Coordinates of C-alpha atoms and ligand atoms in Angstrom, one line a residue:
M126 CA 155.2 115.0 96.0
V127 CA 158.2 112.4 96.3
N128 CA 161.5 113.5 97.1
Y129 CA 162.1 114.0 93.1
D130 CA 164.5 116.8 91.3
I131 CA 162.2 116.6 88.0
D132 CA 164.6 119.9 86.6
K133 CA 168.1 118.0 87.4
I134 CA 166.3 114.8 85.7
R135 CA 165.0 116.4 82.8
A136 CA 168.6 118.1 82.3
D137 CA 170.0 114.6 81.7
F138 CA 168.0 114.7 78.7
P139 CA 169.2 116.8 75.8
V140 CA 166.6 115.7 73.0
L141 CA 163.8 117.6 75.9
Q142 CA 165.4 120.7 75.3
Q143 CA 164.0 121.6 71.8
Q144 CA 161.2 123.4 70.4
V145 CA 158.7 121.7 68.2
H146 CA 156.3 123.7 66.1
G147 CA 157.4 126.8 68.3
H148 CA 156.3 125.0 71.5
P149 CA 158.9 123.3 74.2
L150 CA 158.5 119.3 73.3
V151 CA 156.6 117.7 75.7
Y152 CA 157.4 114.0 74.9
L153 CA 154.3 111.9 75.9
D154 CA 155.6 108.8 73.4
N155 CA 157.5 107.0 75.8
A156 CA 155.6 103.1 75.6
A157 CA 156.9 103.6 72.0
T158 CA 160.5 104.3 72.7
T159 CA 161.9 106.9 75.5
Q160 CA 164.7 109.3 75.1
K161 CA 168.4 109.0 75.9
P162 CA 170.3 110.4 79.0
Q163 CA 173.5 112.2 78.3
T164 CA 175.2 109.3 80.1
V165 CA 174.2 107.0 77.3
I166 CA 175.0 109.0 74.4
D167 CA 178.4 109.9 75.9
T168 CA 178.5 105.7 76.5
L169 CA 178.0 105.1 72.8
V170 CA 180.8 107.7 71.6
A171 CA 182.9 106.5 74.3
Y172 CA 183.0 103.1 73.0
Y173 CA 182.9 104.3 69.3
S174 CA 186.2 107.0 69.7
Q175 CA 188.1 104.5 72.0
D176 CA 187.4 101.0 72.4
N177 CA 185.6 99.8 69.3
A178 CA 186.4 96.3 68.3
N179 CA 184.8 92.6 67.9
V180 CA 184.3 91.1 71.0
H181 CA 185.5 87.0 72.2
R182 CA 187.8 87.1 69.2
G183 CA 190.9 89.4 69.2
V184 CA 193.6 89.2 71.9
H185 CA 194.9 92.8 71.3
A186 CA 193.7 95.6 74.2
L187 CA 190.7 97.0 72.3
S188 CA 189.3 93.2 72.2
E189 CA 189.8 93.3 75.5
R190 CA 188.5 96.4 76.5
A191 CA 185.1 95.9 74.2
T192 CA 184.8 92.4 75.6
A193 CA 185.1 93.1 79.0
N194 CA 182.7 96.1 78.9
Y195 CA 180.2 94.0 76.8
E196 CA 180.2 91.2 79.6
A197 CA 180.1 93.9 82.2
A198 CA 176.4 95.3 80.5
R199 CA 175.6 91.5 80.6
A200 CA 176.1 91.4 84.5
K201 CA 174.2 94.8 84.7
V202 CA 171.0 93.0 82.9
Q203 CA 171.4 90.2 85.1
Q204 CA 171.4 92.2 88.3
F205 CA 168.7 94.8 87.4
I206 CA 166.2 91.5 86.7
H207 CA 168.2 89.7 89.8
A208 CA 168.9 86.5 87.7
K209 CA 170.9 83.7 89.4
D210 CA 173.7 83.8 86.7
P211 CA 174.8 86.2 83.4
S212 CA 174.9 82.9 81.4
E213 CA 171.1 83.3 81.6
I214 CA 171.1 86.6 79.8
V215 CA 170.9 86.6 76.3
F216 CA 171.5 89.8 74.0
V217 CA 168.7 90.4 71.6
R218 CA 168.0 93.0 69.3
G219 CA 164.8 93.6 71.4
A220 CA 161.4 92.2 72.8
S221 CA 160.7 90.8 69.5
E222 CA 163.5 89.2 69.0
A223 CA 163.4 87.3 72.6
I224 CA 160.2 86.2 72.2
N225 CA 160.7 84.9 68.5
L226 CA 163.9 83.3 69.8
V227 CA 161.6 81.3 72.3
A228 CA 159.1 80.7 69.9
N229 CA 161.3 79.1 67.4
S230 CA 164.2 77.1 69.6
Y231 CA 162.1 76.1 72.5
G232 CA 159.0 75.9 70.4
Q233 CA 160.7 73.8 67.9
A234 CA 161.9 71.3 70.6
H235 CA 158.5 71.4 72.7
I236 CA 155.4 71.8 70.8
R237 CA 153.7 69.5 68.9
A238 CA 150.4 69.0 66.8
G239 CA 147.7 69.5 69.5
D240 CA 149.4 71.2 72.0
E241 CA 148.2 74.4 73.5
I242 CA 149.7 77.9 74.1
I243 CA 148.0 80.5 76.0
I244 CA 148.5 84.2 75.7
T245 CA 145.9 87.0 76.3
H246 CA 143.8 89.4 75.0
M247 CA 146.1 92.3 75.4
E248 CA 149.1 91.0 73.8
H249 CA 151.1 93.1 71.8
H250 CA 151.7 91.5 68.1
S251 CA 155.0 90.7 69.1
N252 CA 153.8 88.2 71.7
I253 CA 151.1 86.9 69.2
V254 CA 152.5 86.3 66.3
P255 CA 155.7 84.4 66.6
W256 CA 153.0 82.3 68.3
Q257 CA 150.6 82.2 65.6
L258 CA 153.6 80.9 63.1
L259 CA 154.7 78.4 65.5
C260 CA 151.1 77.0 65.3
E261 CA 151.3 76.9 61.8
R262 CA 154.6 75.3 61.8
T263 CA 153.4 72.7 64.3
G264 CA 149.9 72.0 64.1
A265 CA 149.5 73.4 67.9
N266 CA 146.5 75.9 69.1
L267 CA 146.7 78.9 70.6
K268 CA 143.9 79.8 73.5
I269 CA 143.3 83.4 74.4
A270 CA 142.9 84.3 78.2
P271 CA 139.8 86.7 78.0
I272 CA 140.0 90.7 79.6
N273 CA 137.3 92.4 81.6
D274 CA 136.2 95.9 80.8
A275 CA 138.6 97.4 82.9
A276 CA 141.5 95.6 80.9
E277 CA 142.2 92.9 83.2
V278 CA 142.7 89.7 82.8
D279 CA 139.9 87.4 84.1
L280 CA 141.8 84.9 86.4
D281 CA 139.2 82.3 86.4
A282 CA 139.0 81.9 82.9
Y283 CA 142.5 81.6 82.6
T284 CA 142.6 79.0 84.9
Q285 CA 140.0 77.3 82.9
L286 CA 142.0 77.1 79.7
F287 CA 144.6 75.0 81.0
S288 CA 144.3 71.2 79.9
A289 CA 146.9 68.3 79.4
N290 CA 147.9 69.7 76.0
T291 CA 149.2 73.2 77.4
K292 CA 152.6 73.4 77.1
L293 CA 153.2 77.0 77.3
V294 CA 152.0 80.1 78.4
A295 CA 152.9 84.1 76.9
C296 CA 151.9 87.0 79.0
A297 CA 152.6 90.7 78.9
H298 CA 153.7 92.0 82.3
I299 CA 152.4 95.4 81.6
S300 CA 149.8 96.2 78.3
N301 CA 151.4 98.9 76.0
A302 CA 147.9 99.6 74.8
L303 CA 146.2 99.7 78.3
G304 CA 148.7 100.2 80.5
T305 CA 147.5 97.2 82.7
I306 CA 149.5 95.8 85.3
N307 CA 149.0 91.9 85.0
P308 CA 149.2 89.4 88.5
I309 CA 152.3 87.8 86.7
K310 CA 153.0 86.2 89.7
T311 CA 149.4 84.5 90.4
M312 CA 149.4 83.9 86.8
I313 CA 152.9 82.1 86.8
Q314 CA 152.2 79.9 89.8
I315 CA 149.1 79.0 88.2
A316 CA 150.8 77.7 84.8
H317 CA 153.2 76.0 87.2
D318 CA 150.8 74.1 88.9
H319 CA 149.9 72.8 85.6
N320 CA 153.8 71.9 84.8
V321 CA 153.4 74.8 82.1
P322 CA 156.2 77.1 81.9
V323 CA 156.0 80.6 81.3
L324 CA 157.5 83.5 79.2
I325 CA 156.5 86.9 80.0
D326 CA 156.9 90.2 77.8
G327 CA 158.0 92.7 79.8
A328 CA 159.0 95.6 77.4
Q329 CA 156.5 97.8 79.1
A330 CA 157.9 96.9 82.5
A331 CA 161.6 97.1 82.7
P332 CA 161.3 101.2 82.7
H333 CA 158.6 101.3 85.5
T334 CA 158.9 98.7 87.9
H335 CA 161.1 96.2 90.0
I336 CA 161.6 92.8 88.2
D337 CA 162.9 90.0 90.1
V338 CA 162.8 87.2 87.9
Q339 CA 163.8 84.2 90.7
A340 CA 160.9 85.7 93.3
L341 CA 158.4 85.9 90.4
D342 CA 160.1 82.1 89.0
C343 CA 159.3 83.1 85.5
D344 CA 161.1 80.5 82.6
F345 CA 161.8 83.2 80.3
Y346 CA 161.5 87.3 80.3
A347 CA 161.9 89.6 77.3
L348 CA 163.4 93.5 77.3
S349 CA 164.0 96.2 75.4
A350 CA 166.6 98.6 75.9
H351 CA 165.3 101.6 73.8
K352 CA 162.0 101.8 76.2
M353 CA 164.3 101.7 79.8
Y354 CA 166.6 104.8 78.2
G355 CA 169.0 103.0 76.7
P356 CA 169.8 102.5 72.6
T357 CA 167.5 100.8 70.2
G358 CA 168.5 97.4 68.6
I359 CA 169.5 95.9 71.7
G360 CA 167.6 93.9 74.4
A361 CA 167.4 90.8 76.4
L362 CA 166.3 87.5 76.9
Y363 CA 166.0 85.9 80.8
A364 CA 165.9 82.0 80.5
K365 CA 166.2 79.9 83.3
A366 CA 169.8 78.0 82.5
E367 CA 168.3 74.6 82.7
L368 CA 166.1 75.6 79.7
L369 CA 168.4 77.6 78.0
D370 CA 171.1 74.6 78.0
A371 CA 168.7 72.3 76.8
M372 CA 167.4 74.3 73.6
P373 CA 168.8 74.2 70.4
P374 CA 170.5 77.5 68.6
Y375 CA 168.0 79.9 67.0
Q376 CA 170.9 81.2 64.5
G377 CA 173.8 79.6 63.1
G378 CA 177.1 81.7 62.9
G379 CA 180.4 82.7 64.5
E380 CA 180.7 82.8 68.4
M381 CA 177.8 80.3 68.4
I382 CA 180.0 77.3 68.0
T383 CA 183.0 75.5 69.8
Q384 CA 184.0 73.7 66.7
V385 CA 182.9 73.3 63.3
T386 CA 183.7 70.6 60.6
F387 CA 181.9 69.6 57.6
A388 CA 180.8 66.2 59.4
K389 CA 179.4 67.9 62.7
T390 CA 179.6 71.3 64.6
T391 CA 179.2 71.7 68.3
Y392 CA 177.8 74.6 70.0
N393 CA 179.0 77.2 72.8
K394 CA 177.9 77.3 76.1
I395 CA 174.8 79.4 77.1
P396 CA 174.2 82.1 76.3
F397 CA 176.7 82.4 73.5
K398 CA 175.3 79.4 71.8
F399 CA 172.0 81.9 71.3
E400 CA 174.2 85.0 69.9
A401 CA 175.3 84.0 66.1
G402 CA 177.8 86.6 64.6
T403 CA 179.2 89.8 65.8
P404 CA 176.7 91.4 68.2
N405 CA 175.3 94.8 68.9
I406 CA 178.1 95.9 70.9
A407 CA 177.6 99.4 71.5
G408 CA 174.2 98.7 72.2
A409 CA 174.8 96.2 75.1
I410 CA 177.3 98.8 76.6
G411 CA 175.0 101.6 76.1
F412 CA 172.3 99.3 77.4
G413 CA 174.6 98.6 80.7
A414 CA 174.8 102.6 80.9
A415 CA 170.8 103.0 80.8
I416 CA 170.8 100.3 83.7
D417 CA 173.1 102.7 85.4
Y418 CA 171.1 105.5 85.2
L419 CA 167.7 104.0 86.0
N420 CA 169.5 102.5 89.0
R421 CA 170.9 105.9 90.2
I422 CA 167.3 107.6 90.0
G423 CA 165.7 104.1 91.6
L424 CA 162.8 102.2 90.2
T425 CA 161.2 103.1 93.6
N426 CA 161.2 106.6 92.7
I427 CA 160.5 106.5 89.0
A428 CA 157.2 104.0 89.9
A429 CA 156.1 107.0 92.9
H430 CA 156.6 109.9 90.4
E431 CA 154.6 108.3 87.3
H432 CA 152.1 107.3 89.6
E433 CA 151.2 110.6 90.7
L434 CA 151.5 111.6 87.0
L435 CA 148.6 109.4 85.9
N436 CA 146.6 109.7 89.1
Y437 CA 146.8 113.7 88.2
A438 CA 146.3 112.9 85.0
T439 CA 143.5 110.9 84.8
N440 CA 141.5 113.2 86.8
A441 CA 142.1 115.8 84.6
V442 CA 141.4 114.1 81.6
N443 CA 138.1 112.2 82.8
R444 CA 136.7 116.2 83.3
I445 CA 136.8 116.6 79.6
P446 CA 132.9 115.7 78.0
G447 CA 133.2 113.0 75.7
L448 CA 136.6 111.6 76.4
K449 CA 136.7 108.0 77.5
I450 CA 139.9 106.1 78.6
I451 CA 140.5 102.6 77.6
G452 CA 141.9 100.8 79.7
T453 CA 140.6 101.3 83.7
A454 CA 142.5 98.6 85.7
K455 CA 143.1 99.1 89.3
D456 CA 146.5 98.2 88.9
K457 CA 148.3 100.5 86.0
I458 CA 151.5 102.3 84.8
G459 CA 151.9 105.6 83.3
V460 CA 149.4 105.1 80.2
L461 CA 146.7 106.8 78.8
S462 CA 144.5 105.2 76.2
F463 CA 141.8 107.2 75.1
T464 CA 138.9 108.6 72.3
L465 CA 137.3 111.8 72.1
E466 CA 134.1 111.7 70.8
E467 CA 134.1 112.5 66.9
A468 CA 138.0 113.1 66.8
H469 CA 140.0 110.5 64.9
P470 CA 143.0 109.2 67.2
H471 CA 145.1 110.4 63.8
D472 CA 143.5 113.6 63.9
I473 CA 144.3 114.3 67.8
G474 CA 147.8 113.2 67.5
T475 CA 148.4 115.7 65.0
V476 CA 146.6 118.6 66.3
L477 CA 148.8 117.8 69.7
D478 CA 151.7 117.7 67.6
R479 CA 151.4 121.2 66.3
Q480 CA 151.2 122.3 69.8
G481 CA 154.8 120.4 70.4
I482 CA 152.9 117.8 72.4
A483 CA 154.0 113.7 70.9
I484 CA 151.5 111.1 71.5
R485 CA 151.0 108.0 69.8
A486 CA 147.8 107.2 68.0
G487 CA 146.5 104.1 66.0
H488 CA 146.1 100.3 67.3
H489 CA 149.7 100.5 69.4
C490 CA 150.3 97.1 67.7
A491 CA 147.8 95.6 69.7
M492 CA 144.5 95.2 67.2
P493 CA 142.9 92.4 69.1
V494 CA 142.9 95.0 72.1
M495 CA 140.9 97.4 69.6
E496 CA 138.8 95.1 68.4
R497 CA 137.8 94.0 72.2
F498 CA 136.7 97.4 73.2
N499 CA 135.2 97.8 69.5
V500 CA 137.4 101.2 68.9
P501 CA 139.4 101.2 65.3
A502 CA 142.3 103.4 67.4
T503 CA 143.1 105.2 70.4
A504 CA 145.3 108.2 71.3
R505 CA 147.8 107.3 73.5
A506 CA 149.9 109.6 76.0
S507 CA 152.4 107.1 77.9
F508 CA 154.6 108.9 80.6
G509 CA 158.2 108.7 81.5
L510 CA 160.6 109.2 84.5
Y511 CA 161.0 112.9 82.8
N512 CA 157.3 114.2 82.5
T513 CA 155.8 116.7 84.8
F514 CA 152.5 117.8 85.7
A515 CA 152.8 120.9 84.0
E516 CA 153.5 119.0 80.6
I517 CA 149.9 117.5 81.8
D518 CA 148.3 120.4 81.9
K519 CA 149.7 121.4 78.3
L520 CA 148.1 118.1 77.5
V521 CA 144.6 118.6 78.9
A522 CA 144.6 122.1 77.2
A523 CA 145.2 120.7 73.9
L524 CA 142.8 118.0 74.1
E525 CA 140.3 120.9 75.0
D526 CA 141.2 122.5 71.7
V527 CA 140.8 119.0 70.0
R528 CA 137.3 119.3 71.6
S529 CA 136.5 122.4 70.2
L530 CA 137.7 122.0 66.7
F531 CA 135.6 118.7 66.3
A532 CA 132.7 119.7 68.3
Ligands
C6P298 N1 155.8 98.3 71.9 C1 154.5 100.8 71.6 O1 154.6 101.8 71.2 P1 160.4 95.6 70.5 O2 159.9 96.4 69.4 O3 160.7 94.5 70.1 O4 161.5 96.8 71.0 O5 159.0 95.7 71.7 C2 158.2 95.1 71.0 C3 156.7 94.8 72.0 C4 156.6 94.1 72.6 N2 156.0 93.6 73.8 C5 155.3 95.0 74.1 C6 154.3 95.1 75.1 C7 155.6 96.3 73.7 O6 154.7 97.3 74.1 C8 156.6 96.4 72.6 C9 156.7 97.9 71.9 C10 156.1 99.8 71.2 O7 153.4 100.2 72.3 C11 156.0 99.9 69.6 S1 154.9 98.9 69.1

C-alpha cells in the first residue's frame, strides 16, 4: 500500500459526499470526466467574483489580473508536460479541438492527395474523424495499425505501414476503451526514422502518468482539463514551436491578429495566432488549479494507487463467472472494460446505478474497438485518484447481483 491519505483526498471532492439512490456515490466513470476538487471550484468562484475581465485587451487592473492568471495557467500546463516554452501551449476546448486544430491547420498546409496518415485501431472517434474529414478534403488515405487480442499495438505491422507517402501519425497515449498504455516513445521514434511527425492524443494519459513532451519528442500532444480534475470546455494543444510558427491560423477573429486592413491581415505570434476570440479564461485558470492539485498529490503516488486498484479489481472481477475483460494489455491504466454473459452493458450500468455506482456503458466513442473485439458495447469502470478498495468491493458485489438477475 502506498503512502496515500485517501480519506483526506476524498474530502477534497464535495461531489463524492452525496448519496445516489440511497447509497453513497461510487464514482467509477473517471475516463468520461473526473470530479473537481474544492480548490478548482474555489478558483473558478474567485475568478468570477474578483477578477473577471477580458484578457490581453484592457489597461485596467482587472484585465491585468485576469491576463496574468491566464498566462500563469499556460505556464503551469507547459511545466506539467515539460514543454520548452509557454508559447508551445495553445488553449483549446479540449482534446477533440486540439486534434481538429492540427488536422485543419497542419493538415491543410502539408497533406495532399495520395498522402497517408497512420492511426491505430484503438483510437477514440476524436482521433479518427478529424483525419477522415481531412482525407475527404484532400484525397489522402488513412492507414490503420492493427492491435492484438490483448489490445496492444502490433509494432511490426505499424512499422510496415510506413511508406514514402506517410505524412503523419496520430495515436492515443492511452486508450479510453481498453486502458492500454501505448509504447509511444518507440512509436514516435519509428515515425521520426521515416521523417514523419507524430500527434499524441493524451486525453486519458495526463491524469494518470508523467508526461514529458521533450523526452517523448512528440510533435503534437492533446489534453483535456476535465479528465484532469479541471473544468470542462478547456484543454491544451502542445506543438513544437517551429511547427506552430509555420502553421496557418485555424480560426479568425480578435486576438489572433497583429494588424487588419481590408487589403491584408497579419497574424499574432504563437500561441495567440491560434486563440481567436475571447478564450475560456475562467476555464484556463481552473485548469491551472487542477494541475496544482495533481502536482500536490504527485503523479507517482497517483499512478501507484491506481495501479493497485487495477490489480485488485482485475483479480476480483476475474473470479466472476462469465465476465470477460476486453483489454488485457501488460501496460494498463485503471480502466476495466468488460462484458458479462447475457447482460447488456446498458443493463449492467442501470443495475449498478441503482446501487449508487456510476460506470459508463456503450462503445465509449471507440466503435472500431468494439468491432475489433466483436462486441456491440462494453461496461467500463474507470478509476481515479480518489477511488478506494472498498468501492471496488461494492462494484464486484453489484456485478454478482447483475449475474443473478440475468442468469
Ligand atoms: N473520452 C470517454 O468516456 P474531449 O471530449 O475533447 O475532452 O476528449 C475526447 C477524447 C479524445 N481522446 C480520448 C482517448 C478520449 O478518451 C476522449 C474522451 C471520454 O472515454 C468521453 S467520449
